XYZ file of C-alpha atoms in Angstrom:
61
model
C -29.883 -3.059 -26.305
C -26.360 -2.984 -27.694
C -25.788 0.095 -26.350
C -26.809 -0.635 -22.887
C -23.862 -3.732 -22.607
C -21.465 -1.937 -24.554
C -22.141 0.558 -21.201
C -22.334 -2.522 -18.955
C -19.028 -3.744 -20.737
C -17.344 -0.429 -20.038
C -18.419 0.067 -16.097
C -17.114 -3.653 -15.306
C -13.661 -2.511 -17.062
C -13.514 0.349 -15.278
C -14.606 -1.344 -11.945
C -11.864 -3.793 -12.476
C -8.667 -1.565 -13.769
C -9.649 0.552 -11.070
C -9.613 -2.471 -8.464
C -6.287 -3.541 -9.997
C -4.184 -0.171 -9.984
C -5.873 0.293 -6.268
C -4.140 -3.541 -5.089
C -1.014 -2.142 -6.723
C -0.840 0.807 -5.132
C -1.468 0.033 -2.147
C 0.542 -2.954 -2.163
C 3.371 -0.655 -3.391
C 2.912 1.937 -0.024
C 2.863 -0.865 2.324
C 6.087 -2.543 1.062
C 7.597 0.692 0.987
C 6.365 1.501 4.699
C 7.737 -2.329 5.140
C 11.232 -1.649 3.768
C 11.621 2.073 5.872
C 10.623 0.278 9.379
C 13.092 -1.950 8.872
C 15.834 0.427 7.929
C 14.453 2.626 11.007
C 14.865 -0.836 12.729
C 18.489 -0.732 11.815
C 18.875 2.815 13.229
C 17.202 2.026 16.872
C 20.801 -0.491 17.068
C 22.711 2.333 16.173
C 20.771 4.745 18.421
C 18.692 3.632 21.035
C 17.036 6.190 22.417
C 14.991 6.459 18.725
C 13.375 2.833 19.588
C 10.299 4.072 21.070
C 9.396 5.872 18.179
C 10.255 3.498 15.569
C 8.289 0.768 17.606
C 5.466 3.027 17.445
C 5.699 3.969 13.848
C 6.874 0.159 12.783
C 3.109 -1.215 14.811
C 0.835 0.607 11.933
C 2.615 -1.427 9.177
């Protein structure tokens, strides 16, 4: 029996590190997709004819 939720234990660790480093991560990418759109943002000013593109690419973050 001690075995089995020493197992249990483990799995739910797992589960939830795993959970965890998954938020972070992809919490990470999308501020850094965040942060590029708006320096690509900052570009279409400087170059117009870019703004269709960065439109396109800014509408997935």
């Amino acid at each position: 029996m001690k075995t089995l939720i020493k197992t249990v234990a483990i799995i739910t660790i797992s589960v939830l590190a795993g959970m965890f480093i998954w938020d972070t991560l992809k919490d990470g990418w999308h501020k850094e997709m965040e942060r590029q759109c708006i320096e690509a943002q900052d570009m279409c000013k400087k170059y117009p004819g870019a703004c269709k593109d960065v439109k396109m690419y800014c509408e997935g973050v």
